Short mmCIF file of C-alpha atoms in Angstrom, two decimals:
data_model
loop_
_atom_site.label_atom_id
_atom_site.label_comp_id
_atom_site.label_asym_id
_atom_site.label_seq_id
_atom_site.Cartn_x
_atom_site.Cartn_y
_atom_site.Cartn_z
CA UNK A 1 0.00 0.00 0.00
CA UNK A 2 2.79 2.41 0.90
CA UNK A 3 4.60 1.56 -2.34
CA UNK A 4 1.47 2.35 -4.35
CA UNK A 5 1.02 5.62 -2.46
CA UNK A 6 4.66 6.55 -3.16
CA UNK A 7 4.35 5.91 -6.90
CA UNK A 8 1.05 7.79 -7.02
CA UNK A 9 2.70 10.77 -5.31
CA UNK A 10 5.61 10.59 -7.76
CA UNK A 11 3.29 10.44 -10.76
CA UNK A 12 1.13 13.27 -9.42
CA UNK A 13 4.12 15.54 -8.77
CA UNK A 14 5.53 14.90 -12.23
CA UNK A 15 2.15 15.54 -13.88
CA UNK A 16 1.73 18.85 -12.03
CA UNK A 17 5.23 20.35 -12.15
CA UNK A 18 6.57 18.57 -15.22
CA UNK A 19 9.09 15.73 -15.38
CA UNK A 20 12.11 17.83 -16.36
CA UNK A 21 11.32 20.55 -13.82
CA UNK A 22 11.46 17.96 -11.05
CA UNK A 23 14.63 16.38 -12.46
CA UNK A 24 16.69 19.56 -12.84
CA UNK A 25 15.57 21.14 -9.57
CA UNK A 26 16.38 17.91 -7.71
CA UNK A 27 19.85 17.77 -9.29
CA UNK A 28 20.52 21.42 -8.42
CA UNK A 29 19.46 21.06 -4.78
CA UNK A 30 21.55 17.89 -4.34
CA UNK A 31 24.63 19.59 -5.81
CA UNK A 32 24.02 22.64 -3.61
CA UNK A 33 23.62 20.56 -0.45
CA UNK A 34 26.81 18.54 -0.95
CA UNK A 35 28.82 21.58 -2.10
CA UNK A 36 27.77 23.84 0.75
CA UNK A 37 28.09 21.02 3.30
CA UNK A 38 31.71 20.64 2.24
CA UNK A 39 32.29 24.40 2.48
CA UNK A 40 30.80 24.38 5.99
CA UNK A 41 33.70 22.33 7.36
CA UNK A 42 34.09 23.29 10.99
CA UNK A 43 37.74 22.78 11.96
CA UNK A 44 39.83 25.82 12.83
CA UNK A 45 43.19 25.84 14.60
CA UNK A 46 44.68 28.84 16.42
CA UNK A 47 48.01 27.96 17.96
CA UNK A 48 47.46 24.82 20.01
CA UNK A 49 43.69 25.34 20.24
CA UNK A 50 41.47 23.41 17.83
CA UNK A 51 37.86 24.55 17.50
CA UNK A 52 35.07 22.80 15.64
CA UNK A 53 32.32 25.31 14.94
CA UNK A 54 30.41 24.77 11.65
CA UNK A 55 30.24 27.79 9.37
CA UNK A 56 26.75 29.20 9.02
CA UNK A 57 26.90 30.93 5.62
CA UNK A 58 27.23 27.78 3.44
CA UNK A 59 24.25 26.19 5.16
CA UNK A 60 22.28 29.42 4.76
CA UNK A 61 23.07 29.44 1.03
CA UNK A 62 21.85 25.84 0.75
CA UNK A 63 18.58 26.86 2.42
CA UNK A 64 18.30 29.87 0.10
CA UNK A 65 18.78 27.69 -2.99
CA UNK A 66 16.05 25.35 -1.74
CA UNK A 67 13.66 28.26 -1.16
CA UNK A 68 14.36 29.77 -4.61
CA UNK A 69 13.74 26.44 -6.33
CA UNK A 70 10.55 26.05 -4.32
CA UNK A 71 9.47 29.53 -5.45
CA UNK A 72 10.17 28.57 -9.06
CA UNK A 73 8.00 25.46 -8.74
CA UNK A 74 5.32 27.54 -7.03
CA UNK A 75 5.16 29.78 -10.11
CA UNK A 76 4.69 26.69 -12.29
CA UNK A 77 1.34 26.25 -10.53
CA UNK A 78 0.07 29.38 -12.34
CA UNK A 79 -0.34 27.25 -15.46
CA UNK A 80 -4.01 27.75 -16.46
CA UNK A 81 -4.21 24.14 -17.67
CA UNK A 82 -3.92 22.91 -14.07
CA UNK A 83 -7.12 22.26 -12.17
CA UNK A 84 -7.75 23.90 -8.81
CA UNK A 85 -7.29 20.51 -7.15
CA UNK A 86 -3.89 20.03 -8.82
CA UNK A 87 -2.86 23.54 -7.78
CA UNK A 88 -3.87 22.82 -4.18
CA UNK A 89 -2.00 19.50 -4.27
CA UNK A 90 1.09 21.26 -5.61
CA UNK A 91 0.97 23.91 -2.90
CA UNK A 92 0.62 21.29 -0.19
CA UNK A 93 3.55 19.38 -1.68
CA UNK A 94 5.76 22.48 -1.65
CA UNK A 95 4.65 23.29 1.89
CA UNK A 96 5.52 19.83 3.21
CA UNK A 97 8.69 19.15 1.22
CA UNK A 98 10.18 22.63 0.76
CA UNK A 99 8.75 25.37 3.00
CA UNK A 100 8.61 23.47 6.31
CA UNK A 101 12.02 21.73 5.93
CA UNK A 102 13.63 25.06 4.95
CA UNK A 103 12.07 26.83 7.94
CA UNK A 104 13.21 24.05 10.29
CA UNK A 105 16.74 24.13 8.85
CA UNK A 106 16.90 27.91 9.27
CA UNK A 107 15.66 27.63 12.86
CA UNK A 108 18.33 25.01 13.67
CA UNK A 109 21.00 27.10 11.97
CA UNK A 110 20.18 30.12 14.15
CA UNK A 111 19.70 28.05 17.31
CA UNK A 112 22.97 26.14 16.97
CA UNK A 113 25.16 28.90 15.52
CA UNK A 114 27.30 29.19 18.67
CA UNK A 115 27.71 25.46 19.31
CA UNK A 116 31.29 24.19 19.33
CA UNK A 117 33.76 21.58 20.47
CA UNK A 118 37.15 22.98 21.50
CA UNK A 119 40.35 21.07 22.24
CA UNK A 120 43.60 22.45 23.62
CA UNK A 121 46.68 20.74 24.98
CA UNK A 122 44.98 19.59 28.18
CA UNK A 123 41.20 19.94 27.95
CA UNK A 124 38.16 19.31 25.79
CA UNK A 125 35.16 21.61 26.10
CA UNK A 126 31.88 21.84 24.24
CA UNK A 127 28.69 23.88 24.00
CA UNK A 128 25.42 22.45 22.70
CA UNK A 129 22.89 25.22 23.31
CA UNK A 130 22.54 25.27 27.12
CA UNK A 131 24.44 22.00 27.53
CA UNK A 132 28.12 22.69 28.22
CA UNK A 133 31.05 20.78 29.63
CA UNK A 134 34.82 20.88 30.10
CA UNK A 135 36.92 17.76 30.66
CA UNK A 136 40.62 17.10 31.09
CA UNK A 137 42.01 14.93 28.30
CA UNK A 138 43.75 12.73 30.85
CA UNK A 139 40.36 12.00 32.44
CA UNK A 140 38.98 10.60 29.18
CA UNK A 141 39.42 6.84 29.22
CA UNK A 142 38.22 6.23 25.68
CA UNK A 143 36.11 7.74 22.94
CA UNK A 144 33.50 6.18 20.68
CA UNK A 145 30.99 7.33 18.09
CA UNK A 146 27.87 6.08 16.37
CA UNK A 147 28.28 8.53 13.50
CA UNK A 148 25.91 11.12 15.00
CA UNK A 149 26.96 11.34 18.64
CA UNK A 150 30.33 11.34 20.37
CA UNK A 151 30.72 9.25 23.52
CA UNK A 152 33.42 10.20 26.02
CA UNK A 153 33.99 7.43 28.55
CA UNK A 154 35.72 8.96 31.56
CA UNK A 155 38.07 7.29 34.01
CA UNK A 156 35.18 7.38 36.50
CA UNK A 157 33.17 5.23 34.01
CA UNK A 158 30.78 8.14 33.43
CA UNK A 159 29.73 8.50 29.80
CA UNK A 160 29.42 11.99 28.34
CA UNK A 161 27.31 12.22 25.18
CA UNK A 162 27.97 15.08 22.76
CA UNK A 163 25.22 15.21 20.14
CA UNK A 164 27.20 16.43 17.12
CA UNK A 165 24.32 15.92 14.69
CA UNK A 166 22.20 18.26 16.79
CA UNK A 167 25.03 20.82 16.70
CA UNK A 168 24.93 21.11 12.87
CA UNK A 169 28.14 19.10 12.43
CA UNK A 170 28.22 17.39 9.04
CA UNK A 171 29.43 13.82 8.59
CA UNK A 172 32.96 14.84 7.61
CA UNK A 173 33.45 16.91 10.75
CA UNK A 174 31.93 14.28 13.03
CA UNK A 175 34.43 11.73 11.74
CA UNK A 176 37.31 14.24 11.83
CA UNK A 177 36.58 15.22 15.44
CA UNK A 178 36.37 11.59 16.51
CA UNK A 179 39.76 10.88 14.92
CA UNK A 180 41.27 14.03 16.44
CA UNK A 181 40.26 13.13 19.99
CA UNK A 182 41.33 9.53 19.44
CA UNK A 183 44.89 10.62 18.67
CA UNK A 184 45.08 12.99 21.65
CA UNK A 185 43.95 10.79 24.51
CA UNK A 186 46.42 8.30 25.99
CA UNK A 187 47.33 5.51 26.16
CA UNK A 188 46.77 4.12 22.66
CA UNK A 189 44.60 1.34 24.09
CA UNK A 190 42.03 3.98 25.10
CA UNK A 191 40.91 4.44 21.51
CA UNK A 192 37.74 2.47 20.88
CA UNK A 193 37.07 0.99 17.48
CA UNK A 194 34.36 3.08 15.78
CA UNK A 195 31.09 1.34 15.10
CA UNK A 196 29.96 0.67 11.55
CA UNK A 197 27.81 3.81 11.55
CA UNK A 198 30.69 6.03 12.63
CA UNK A 199 32.20 6.00 9.15
CA UNK A 200 28.96 7.20 7.60
CA UNK A 201 29.50 10.75 6.36
CA UNK A 202 26.15 11.19 4.62
CA UNK A 203 23.48 13.57 5.79
CA UNK A 204 19.96 12.60 6.59
#
């Protein structure tokens, strides 16, 4: 049933907006997302201090591209050959798949703009909205990751969870930060093998 509903939605969208309009706008938004995600790489080093704080402007440009493409498709709905029902369907589609996701992405971008993970010669600190913490590197027994969150296992056996996905870190930076911390904590045996998901650098 879900498969039939999916193919009906696909057919309906193509019949309303046009096959090639959907194809080229999808290609453009995918290129924009991957390009701007790469430009948003977070790592910055000043002396011995390494800070991971994702850049906002590339993500904002990706949102802007999505909104502009949505506006283009919205104008396609002015075609007089479309019925009022098709126009309503098209507007609902753009609302659900373009307007609301873009608004949510913009909200997260503003909310998480000051989030960071900072490492110096002796400590690791982070800020995830109101959640903050500072830990001595020598107190970190081992580090692990599931690809979205970072797990710091302390000598006291306490586990500190840093939700990197929630902090607007892309997959590249999540993996880079995990590797960076892994090389800094000692001894070598303290480095946990990453799980299968921890090498996943794709965005959801």
